[in-house]
mmCIF file of C-alpha atoms in Angstrom:
data_model
loop_
_atom_site.group_PDB
_atom_site.id
_atom_site.type_symbol
_atom_site.label_atom_id
_atom_site.label_comp_id
_atom_site.label_asym_id
_atom_site.label_seq_id
_atom_site.Cartn_x
_atom_site.Cartn_y
_atom_site.Cartn_z
ATOM 1 C CA MET A 2 -2.609 -3.077 -7.836
ATOM 2 C CA LYS A 3 -2.147 -6.280 -9.803
ATOM 3 C CA LYS A 4 -5.589 -7.774 -10.125
ATOM 4 C CA ILE A 5 -5.945 -11.368 -8.934
ATOM 5 C CA THR A 6 -8.450 -12.311 -11.613
ATOM 6 C CA TYR A 7 -6.269 -10.793 -14.329
ATOM 7 C CA LEU A 8 -3.281 -12.856 -13.237
ATOM 8 C CA LEU A 9 -5.314 -16.015 -12.786
ATOM 9 C CA LEU A 10 -6.921 -15.804 -16.207
ATOM 10 C CA LEU A 11 -3.590 -15.008 -17.824
ATOM 11 C CA PHE A 12 -2.328 -18.372 -16.579
ATOM 12 C CA VAL A 13 -5.519 -20.201 -17.606
ATOM 13 C CA SER A 14 -5.486 -19.190 -21.265
ATOM 14 C CA ILE A 15 -4.041 -16.397 -23.307
ATOM 15 C CA SER A 16 -5.598 -17.495 -26.596
ATOM 16 C CA PHE A 17 -9.022 -18.624 -27.773
ATOM 17 C CA ALA A 18 -8.043 -19.741 -31.288
ATOM 18 C CA GLN A 19 -5.127 -20.465 -33.562
ATOM 19 C CA THR A 20 -6.191 -18.242 -36.466
ATOM 20 C CA THR A 21 -3.638 -15.701 -37.680
ATOM 21 C CA VAL A 22 -5.211 -12.274 -38.180
ATOM 22 C CA LYS A 23 -4.089 -8.781 -39.118
ATOM 23 C CA VAL A 24 -4.868 -5.840 -36.857
ATOM 24 C CA SER A 25 -4.000 -2.164 -36.485
ATOM 25 C CA PHE A 26 -3.360 -0.638 -33.082
ATOM 26 C CA THR A 27 -2.869 2.995 -32.071
ATOM 27 C CA ALA A 28 -2.413 4.348 -28.548
ATOM 28 C CA LYS A 29 -2.269 7.902 -27.229
ATOM 29 C CA ILE A 30 -1.095 7.774 -23.630
ATOM 30 C CA GLU A 31 -0.787 10.715 -21.261
ATOM 31 C CA ASN A 32 1.851 10.537 -18.515
ATOM 32 C CA ARG A 33 3.305 7.449 -20.168
ATOM 33 C CA ASN A 34 5.667 5.276 -18.142
ATOM 34 C CA SER A 35 7.751 4.277 -21.134
ATOM 35 C CA ASP A 36 8.502 5.153 -24.746
ATOM 36 C CA THR A 37 7.675 1.576 -25.716
ATOM 37 C CA LEU A 38 4.367 -0.253 -25.590
ATOM 38 C CA THR A 39 4.628 -4.058 -25.676
ATOM 39 C CA ILE A 40 1.958 -6.499 -26.838
ATOM 40 C CA TYR A 41 2.243 -10.123 -25.716
ATOM 41 C CA GLY A 42 0.376 -13.016 -27.280
ATOM 42 C CA PRO A 43 0.258 -16.796 -27.881
ATOM 43 C CA LYS A 44 3.215 -18.725 -29.273
ATOM 44 C CA LYS A 45 5.580 -16.387 -27.364
ATOM 45 C CA PHE A 46 4.439 -13.427 -29.470
ATOM 46 C CA LYS A 47 5.998 -10.144 -28.403
ATOM 47 C CA LEU A 48 5.787 -6.853 -30.266
ATOM 48 C CA ASP A 49 7.453 -3.633 -29.098
ATOM 49 C CA ILE A 50 5.779 -0.493 -30.453
ATOM 50 C CA PRO A 51 7.942 2.637 -30.014
ATOM 51 C CA VAL A 52 6.351 6.030 -29.533
ATOM 52 C CA ASN A 53 6.597 8.231 -32.645
ATOM 53 C CA GLN A 54 7.488 11.931 -32.889
ATOM 54 C CA ASN A 55 3.837 12.826 -32.285
ATOM 55 C CA GLY A 56 3.767 10.949 -29.014
ATOM 56 C CA VAL A 57 1.646 8.122 -30.449
ATOM 57 C CA PHE A 58 2.191 4.345 -30.439
ATOM 58 C CA GLN A 59 1.119 2.996 -33.825
ATOM 59 C CA SER A 60 1.520 -0.338 -35.634
ATOM 60 C CA SER A 61 -0.156 -2.891 -37.905
ATOM 61 C CA PHE A 62 0.759 -6.531 -37.397
ATOM 62 C CA GLU A 63 -0.285 -10.163 -37.727
ATOM 63 C CA ILE A 64 -1.163 -12.050 -34.569
ATOM 64 C CA THR A 65 -3.129 -15.070 -33.354
ATOM 65 C CA GLU A 66 -6.792 -14.270 -32.779
ATOM 66 C CA GLY A 67 -7.758 -14.236 -29.124
ATOM 67 C CA LEU A 68 -6.815 -12.823 -25.765
ATOM 68 C CA HIS A 69 -3.592 -10.855 -25.402
ATOM 69 C CA GLN A 70 -1.956 -8.381 -23.081
ATOM 70 C CA PHE A 71 -0.352 -4.978 -23.492
ATOM 71 C CA SER A 72 2.115 -3.429 -21.086
ATOM 72 C CA ASP A 73 3.556 0.046 -20.755
ATOM 73 C CA GLY A 74 6.489 -1.289 -18.750
ATOM 74 C CA LYS A 75 4.779 -0.710 -15.411
ATOM 75 C CA GLU A 76 1.191 -1.922 -15.688
ATOM 76 C CA SER A 77 -0.693 -4.275 -17.982
ATOM 77 C CA SER A 78 -4.160 -4.818 -19.397
ATOM 78 C CA MET A 79 -6.001 -7.427 -21.457
ATOM 79 C CA LEU A 80 -6.757 -7.154 -25.166
ATOM 80 C CA TYR A 81 -8.950 -9.208 -27.480
ATOM 81 C CA LEU A 82 -7.803 -9.075 -31.103
ATOM 82 C CA LYS A 83 -9.610 -10.447 -34.170
ATOM 83 C CA ASP A 84 -9.208 -10.077 -37.923
ATOM 84 C CA GLY A 85 -9.546 -6.535 -39.223
ATOM 85 C CA ASP A 86 -9.575 -4.848 -35.819
ATOM 86 C CA ASP A 87 -8.504 -1.206 -36.036
ATOM 87 C CA LEU A 88 -8.213 -0.084 -32.413
ATOM 88 C CA SER A 89 -7.425 3.345 -31.047
ATOM 89 C CA LEU A 90 -6.623 3.468 -27.335
ATOM 90 C CA THR A 91 -6.563 6.595 -25.175
ATOM 91 C CA MET A 92 -5.378 6.434 -21.583
ATOM 92 C CA ASN A 93 -3.778 8.380 -18.752
ATOM 93 C CA ALA A 94 -1.087 6.099 -17.307
ATOM 94 C CA ALA A 95 -1.315 7.924 -13.967
ATOM 95 C CA GLU A 96 -4.806 6.404 -13.640
ATOM 96 C CA PHE A 97 -4.168 3.323 -15.721
ATOM 97 C CA ASP A 98 -7.242 1.084 -15.523
ATOM 98 C CA GLU A 99 -9.712 3.869 -14.804
ATOM 99 C CA THR A 100 -8.996 5.815 -18.008
ATOM 100 C CA ILE A 101 -8.730 3.106 -20.700
ATOM 101 C CA VAL A 102 -11.067 3.850 -23.626
ATOM 102 C CA TYR A 103 -11.078 2.145 -27.037
ATOM 103 C CA LYS A 104 -12.498 3.448 -30.311
ATOM 104 C CA GLY A 105 -12.740 1.785 -33.711
ATOM 105 C CA LYS A 106 -13.354 -1.755 -34.895
ATOM 106 C CA GLY A 107 -13.011 -4.097 -31.929
ATOM 107 C CA GLU A 108 -13.851 -1.407 -29.362
ATOM 108 C CA LYS A 109 -16.817 -3.262 -27.816
ATOM 109 C CA GLU A 110 -14.879 -6.353 -26.752
ATOM 110 C CA ASN A 111 -11.943 -4.359 -25.438
ATOM 111 C CA ASN A 112 -14.024 -1.804 -23.563
ATOM 112 C CA PHE A 113 -15.807 -4.776 -21.983
ATOM 113 C CA LEU A 114 -12.432 -6.151 -20.806
ATOM 114 C CA ALA A 115 -11.359 -2.732 -19.509
ATOM 115 C CA GLN A 116 -14.578 -2.248 -17.535
ATOM 116 C CA LYS A 117 -14.482 -5.795 -16.209
ATOM 117 C CA ALA A 118 -10.961 -5.158 -14.879
ATOM 118 C CA LEU A 119 -12.398 -2.329 -12.767
ATOM 119 C CA THR A 120 -15.234 -4.434 -11.340
ATOM 120 C CA ASP A 121 -12.787 -7.274 -10.670
ATOM 121 C CA GLU A 122 -10.523 -4.936 -8.742
ATOM 122 C CA ALA A 123 -13.438 -3.536 -6.731
ATOM 123 C CA PHE A 124 -14.450 -7.083 -5.786
ATOM 124 C CA GLU A 125 -10.912 -7.984 -4.778
ATOM 125 C CA LEU A 126 -10.552 -4.888 -2.620
ATOM 126 C CA GLY A 127 -13.486 -6.220 -0.618
ATOM 127 C CA LEU A 128 -12.006 -9.691 -0.177
ATOM 128 C CA GLU A 129 -10.290 -8.781 3.092
ATOM 129 C CA SER A 130 -13.571 -7.754 4.693
ATOM 130 C CA LEU A 131 -15.261 -10.874 3.296
ATOM 131 C CA LEU A 132 -12.631 -12.983 5.049
ATOM 132 C CA GLU A 133 -13.998 -11.677 8.347
ATOM 133 C CA LYS A 134 -17.447 -13.081 7.537
ATOM 134 C CA GLU A 135 -18.877 -16.565 7.143
ATOM 135 C CA GLU A 136 -18.084 -18.557 4.010
ATOM 136 C CA ALA A 137 -21.717 -18.355 2.897
ATOM 137 C CA VAL A 138 -21.440 -14.556 2.677
ATOM 138 C CA PHE A 139 -18.413 -14.810 0.415
ATOM 139 C CA LYS A 140 -20.053 -17.450 -1.795
ATOM 140 C CA ALA A 141 -23.167 -15.292 -2.186
ATOM 141 C CA ALA A 142 -21.025 -12.292 -3.191
ATOM 142 C CA LEU A 143 -19.050 -14.414 -5.659
ATOM 143 C CA GLU A 144 -22.211 -15.885 -7.193
ATOM 144 C CA LYS A 145 -23.640 -12.369 -7.593
ATOM 145 C CA LYS A 146 -20.448 -11.217 -9.341
ATOM 146 C CA LYS A 147 -20.443 -14.227 -11.679
ATOM 147 C CA THR A 148 -24.117 -13.708 -12.583
ATOM 148 C CA GLU A 149 -23.578 -10.005 -13.305
ATOM 149 C CA ASP A 150 -20.435 -10.684 -15.379
ATOM 150 C CA LEU A 151 -22.271 -13.260 -17.496
ATOM 151 C CA ALA A 152 -25.234 -10.928 -18.001
ATOM 152 C CA LYS A 153 -22.940 -8.141 -19.232
ATOM 153 C CA LEU A 154 -21.064 -10.534 -21.510
ATOM 154 C CA GLU A 155 -24.191 -11.965 -23.109
ATOM 155 C CA GLY A 156 -26.219 -8.754 -23.283
ATOM 156 C CA SER A 157 -23.784 -6.275 -24.795
ATOM 157 C CA GLY A 158 -23.883 -7.231 -28.480
ATOM 158 C CA LEU A 159 -20.308 -8.485 -28.420
ATOM 159 C CA TYR A 160 -18.585 -10.559 -31.110
ATOM 160 C CA GLU A 161 -20.163 -14.039 -30.881
ATOM 161 C CA LYS A 162 -16.868 -15.898 -30.910
ATOM 162 C CA PHE A 163 -15.580 -13.713 -28.059
ATOM 163 C CA VAL A 164 -18.726 -14.368 -25.994
ATOM 164 C CA THR A 165 -18.600 -18.132 -26.584
ATOM 165 C CA SER A 166 -14.918 -18.297 -25.716
ATOM 166 C CA TYR A 167 -14.932 -15.919 -22.763
ATOM 167 C CA LYS A 168 -17.928 -17.408 -20.945
ATOM 168 C CA PRO A 169 -15.990 -20.477 -19.668
ATOM 169 C CA MET A 170 -13.290 -18.117 -18.413
ATOM 170 C CA ILE A 171 -15.793 -16.294 -16.195
ATOM 171 C CA MET A 172 -16.791 -19.672 -14.770
ATOM 172 C CA GLN A 173 -13.122 -20.595 -14.263
ATOM 173 C CA GLU A 174 -12.475 -17.214 -12.668
ATOM 174 C CA ALA A 175 -15.222 -17.877 -10.109
ATOM 175 C CA PHE A 176 -13.733 -21.288 -9.319
ATOM 176 C CA MET A 177 -10.238 -19.860 -8.885
ATOM 177 C CA LEU A 178 -11.440 -16.959 -6.724
ATOM 178 C CA ASN A 179 -13.167 -19.507 -4.522
ATOM 179 C CA GLN A 180 -9.879 -21.415 -4.242
ATOM 180 C CA PHE A 181 -8.089 -18.164 -3.462
ATOM 181 C CA TYR A 182 -10.620 -17.377 -0.715
ATOM 182 C CA ASN A 183 -10.208 -20.858 0.780
ATOM 183 C CA GLN A 184 -6.436 -20.401 0.872
ATOM 184 C CA LYS A 185 -6.743 -17.010 2.544
ATOM 185 C CA ALA A 186 -9.328 -18.265 5.039
ATOM 186 C CA GLN A 187 -7.177 -21.273 5.954
ATOM 187 C CA ALA A 188 -4.117 -19.048 6.346
ATOM 188 C CA LYS A 189 -6.013 -16.663 8.617
ATOM 189 C CA LYS A 190 -6.754 -19.521 11.034
ATOM 190 C CA LEU A 191 -2.997 -19.925 11.594
ATOM 191 C CA GLU A 192 -2.419 -16.311 12.612
ATOM 192 C CA GLY A 193 -1.620 -15.753 16.276
ATOM 193 C CA ILE A 194 -0.534 -19.332 16.969
ATOM 194 C CA ALA A 195 2.979 -20.737 17.332
ATOM 195 C CA SER A 196 4.539 -21.315 13.938
ATOM 196 C CA PRO A 197 5.539 -24.795 12.836
ATOM 197 C CA SER A 198 9.316 -25.113 12.708
ATOM 198 C CA PHE A 199 11.815 -26.211 10.061
ATOM 199 C CA GLU A 200 15.427 -27.266 9.809
ATOM 200 C CA TYR A 201 16.779 -26.838 6.291
ATOM 201 C CA GLU A 202 20.073 -26.773 4.432
ATOM 202 C CA ASN A 203 21.597 -23.286 4.363
ATOM 203 C CA HIS A 204 23.241 -22.146 1.133
ATOM 204 C CA LYS A 205 26.179 -20.855 3.179
ATOM 205 C CA GLY A 206 26.672 -24.241 4.828
ATOM 206 C CA GLY A 207 25.152 -26.310 7.594
ATOM 207 C CA LYS A 208 21.478 -26.157 8.515
ATOM 208 C CA SER A 209 19.221 -23.441 9.903
ATOM 209 C CA LYS A 210 16.017 -23.770 11.901
ATOM 210 C CA LEU A 211 13.303 -21.262 12.751
ATOM 211 C CA GLU A 212 14.387 -21.129 16.403
ATOM 212 C CA ASP A 213 17.763 -19.697 15.300
ATOM 213 C CA PHE A 214 15.974 -16.409 14.577
ATOM 214 C CA LYS A 215 13.904 -16.098 17.748
ATOM 215 C CA GLY A 216 13.748 -12.492 18.940
ATOM 216 C CA LYS A 217 13.401 -11.140 15.403
ATOM 217 C CA TYR A 218 10.560 -10.835 12.934
ATOM 218 C CA VAL A 219 11.016 -13.451 10.200
ATOM 219 C CA TYR A 220 9.745 -12.763 6.668
ATOM 220 C CA ILE A 221 9.757 -15.975 4.647
ATOM 221 C CA ASP A 222 9.635 -16.286 0.862
ATOM 222 C CA VAL A 223 8.641 -19.758 -0.366
ATOM 223 C CA TRP A 224 9.797 -20.009 -3.976
ATOM 224 C CA ALA A 225 11.548 -22.111 -6.657
ATOM 225 C CA THR A 226 14.024 -21.380 -9.436
ATOM 226 C CA TRP A 227 11.510 -22.455 -12.113
ATOM 227 C CA CYS A 228 8.782 -20.091 -10.847
ATOM 228 C CA GLY A 229 8.460 -16.970 -13.029
ATOM 229 C CA PRO A 230 6.315 -14.931 -10.575
ATOM 230 C CA CYS A 231 8.815 -15.847 -7.827
ATOM 231 C CA ARG A 232 11.747 -14.532 -9.847
ATOM 232 C CA ALA A 233 9.773 -11.391 -10.672
ATOM 233 C CA GLU A 234 9.630 -10.556 -6.947
ATOM 234 C CA ILE A 235 13.410 -10.817 -6.454
ATOM 235 C CA PRO A 236 14.263 -7.161 -7.309
ATOM 236 C CA SER A 237 11.556 -5.928 -4.926
ATOM 237 C CA LEU A 238 12.702 -8.335 -2.220
ATOM 238 C CA LYS A 239 16.263 -7.008 -2.526
ATOM 239 C CA LYS A 240 14.964 -3.442 -2.102
ATOM 240 C CA ILE A 241 12.928 -4.443 0.947
ATOM 241 C CA GLU A 242 15.965 -6.139 2.485
ATOM 242 C CA GLU A 243 18.024 -2.999 1.908
ATOM 243 C CA LYS A 244 15.313 -0.682 3.272
ATOM 244 C CA TYR A 245 15.009 -2.601 6.546
ATOM 245 C CA HIS A 246 18.664 -3.556 6.944
ATOM 246 C CA GLY A 247 19.648 -3.207 10.582
ATOM 247 C CA LYS A 248 16.053 -3.464 11.782
ATOM 248 C CA ASN A 249 14.765 -6.309 13.938
ATOM 249 C CA ILE A 250 13.867 -8.533 11.006
ATOM 250 C CA VAL A 251 15.473 -11.356 9.056
ATOM 251 C CA PHE A 252 14.596 -12.351 5.493
ATOM 252 C CA ILE A 253 14.518 -16.055 4.669
ATOM 253 C CA SER A 254 13.951 -17.654 1.268
ATOM 254 C CA ILE A 255 12.954 -21.332 1.239
ATOM 255 C CA SER A 256 13.298 -23.126 -2.098
ATOM 256 C CA VAL A 257 10.895 -25.971 -2.876
ATOM 257 C CA ASP A 258 12.952 -27.091 -5.866
ATOM 258 C CA THR A 259 13.256 -30.868 -6.208
ATOM 259 C CA ASP A 260 16.491 -32.659 -5.342
ATOM 260 C CA LYS A 261 17.432 -32.962 -9.016
ATOM 261 C CA ASP A 262 17.520 -29.140 -9.200
ATOM 262 C CA HIS A 263 19.625 -28.729 -6.057
ATOM 263 C CA GLU A 264 22.710 -27.677 -8.012
ATOM 264 C CA LYS A 265 20.588 -25.329 -10.133
ATOM 265 C CA TRP A 266 19.377 -23.692 -6.899
ATOM 266 C CA GLN A 267 22.924 -23.310 -5.599
ATOM 267 C CA LYS A 268 24.106 -21.653 -8.824
ATOM 268 C CA PHE A 269 21.013 -19.424 -9.066
ATOM 269 C CA VAL A 270 21.497 -18.046 -5.548
ATOM 270 C CA THR A 271 25.162 -17.323 -6.253
ATOM 271 C CA GLU A 272 24.764 -15.868 -9.745
ATOM 272 C CA LYS A 273 21.780 -13.669 -8.833
ATOM 273 C CA GLU A 274 23.514 -12.576 -5.603
ATOM 274 C CA LEU A 275 20.415 -13.312 -3.548
ATOM 275 C CA GLY A 276 20.501 -11.857 -0.050
ATOM 276 C CA GLY A 277 18.978 -12.906 3.223
ATOM 277 C CA VAL A 278 19.085 -16.500 4.428
ATOM 278 C CA GLN A 279 18.789 -18.970 1.546
ATOM 279 C CA LEU A 280 17.430 -22.396 2.496
ATOM 280 C CA PHE A 281 16.551 -25.572 0.588
ATOM 281 C CA ALA A 282 13.468 -27.458 1.835
ATOM 282 C CA ASP A 283 13.712 -31.176 2.399
ATOM 283 C CA LYS A 284 11.074 -33.097 0.411
ATOM 284 C CA ASN A 285 10.140 -29.871 -1.460
ATOM 285 C CA TRP A 286 6.301 -29.576 -1.472
ATOM 286 C CA ASN A 287 6.032 -32.502 0.964
ATOM 287 C CA SER A 288 8.173 -30.842 3.607
ATOM 288 C CA ASP A 289 6.350 -30.750 6.962
ATOM 289 C CA PHE A 290 6.708 -26.954 7.237
ATOM 290 C CA ILE A 291 5.305 -26.386 3.741
ATOM 291 C CA LYS A 292 2.361 -28.731 4.349
ATOM 292 C CA ALA A 293 1.629 -27.175 7.748
ATOM 293 C CA PHE A 294 0.924 -23.857 6.036
ATOM 294 C CA GLY A 295 -1.089 -25.520 3.266
ATOM 295 C CA ILE A 296 1.197 -24.086 0.605
ATOM 296 C CA ASN A 297 0.260 -25.411 -2.837
ATOM 297 C CA SER A 298 1.227 -22.449 -5.008
ATOM 298 C CA ILE A 299 4.127 -20.025 -5.063
ATOM 299 C CA PRO A 300 5.371 -17.466 -4.433
ATOM 300 C CA ARG A 301 3.988 -17.515 -0.899
ATOM 301 C CA PHE A 302 5.127 -15.200 1.861
ATOM 302 C CA LEU A 303 4.896 -15.686 5.633
ATOM 303 C CA LEU A 304 5.607 -13.393 8.575
ATOM 304 C CA ILE A 305 6.555 -14.723 12.021
ATOM 305 C CA ASP A 306 6.936 -12.503 15.100
ATOM 306 C CA PRO A 307 9.907 -12.431 17.541
ATOM 307 C CA ALA A 308 8.122 -14.885 19.853
ATOM 308 C CA GLY A 309 7.686 -17.396 17.036
ATOM 309 C CA LYS A 310 3.972 -16.763 16.457
ATOM 310 C CA VAL A 311 2.413 -16.356 13.015
ATOM 311 C CA VAL A 312 1.620 -12.737 12.138
ATOM 312 C CA LYS A 313 0.629 -13.410 8.525
ATOM 313 C CA ALA A 314 0.309 -16.891 7.038
ATOM 314 C CA ASP A 315 -0.235 -15.363 3.592
ATOM 315 C CA ALA A 316 1.671 -12.093 3.755
ATOM 316 C CA ALA A 317 1.878 -9.351 1.125
ATOM 317 C CA ARG A 318 4.498 -9.637 -1.599
ATOM 318 C CA PRO A 319 7.668 -7.508 -1.576
ATOM 319 C CA SER A 320 6.322 -5.547 -4.568
ATOM 320 C CA SER A 321 3.227 -4.519 -2.582
ATOM 321 C CA GLU A 322 2.973 -1.176 -0.777
ATOM 322 C CA GLU A 323 0.926 -3.047 1.811
ATOM 323 C CA LEU A 324 4.094 -4.824 2.977
ATOM 324 C CA THR A 325 6.107 -1.657 3.572
ATOM 325 C CA LYS A 326 3.188 -0.164 5.511
ATOM 326 C CA LEU A 327 3.104 -3.254 7.733
ATOM 327 C CA PHE A 328 6.869 -3.251 8.262
ATOM 328 C CA ASP A 329 6.913 0.469 9.029
ATOM 329 C CA GLU A 330 4.304 -0.123 11.735
ATOM 330 C CA LEU A 331 6.004 -3.202 13.245
ATOM 331 C CA LEU A 332 9.622 -2.010 12.999
ATOM 332 C CA LYS A 333 9.334 1.513 14.425
#
């Protein structure tokens, strides 16, 4: 599961400073997903560390001090790197987050990040049940989480610069989780009612409206060519389309690109051989359909039933197992 807080904070800030430092990093990974470990950092830093003949990833390098990310090609985790750090990571990739342990200089900050990822995920797993309760219940749970996170940060003897820099991020995380909850809660209110309609330009010519697909489930991807997370879902969306080909469902992608990028959208759809029904929203973000669903960030996925009623106003992404479980149930 991709953790919401991890992704949110990655967009907020990936660096706390602009100081160049030298670090050493070693990783011993059981059941590894790849023979290359990649570290990403500020200023478009990217370092590929190949596994050696002993099955170990090992490298020394210069990097900007601050928050970074490592990926084994399938999953990712946060790192904090400062001058002189000599980190040794052990992990079982089959239980990625649960088994991360650091030893050596810099271990305290990075073990803190690893443990926080687990508590973040536990909180997020409970978000669905919190959506069924009053807003005050959610806010109390979020305040409790924020207070506990701050207490752990300030009471663990961590590097002072890390504590000072990371504290605002915990506050920002709480704000963004509250925004996320509000979006989910608003979307939930739309479920079970008749969906707003649209009539948009079709990449294949002419226009298409929601009523054209009545009698089928409609899975809608709201996206744009400039949106990295949107593009990252394309391979999974293609697999989903293939898996449920011939079933009572149609896949629609609605671009909210601006008019000046209309030609870019046309070329992108053709060159990437995008499937399903490819539409271009009028007035992009200000389109009536987009505003009716309160969409202010993408990618966003919607599911409409054969009668035109909203099943999910904030549906699971194509890369999520949750989506295939839902489709398997609905499209028996």
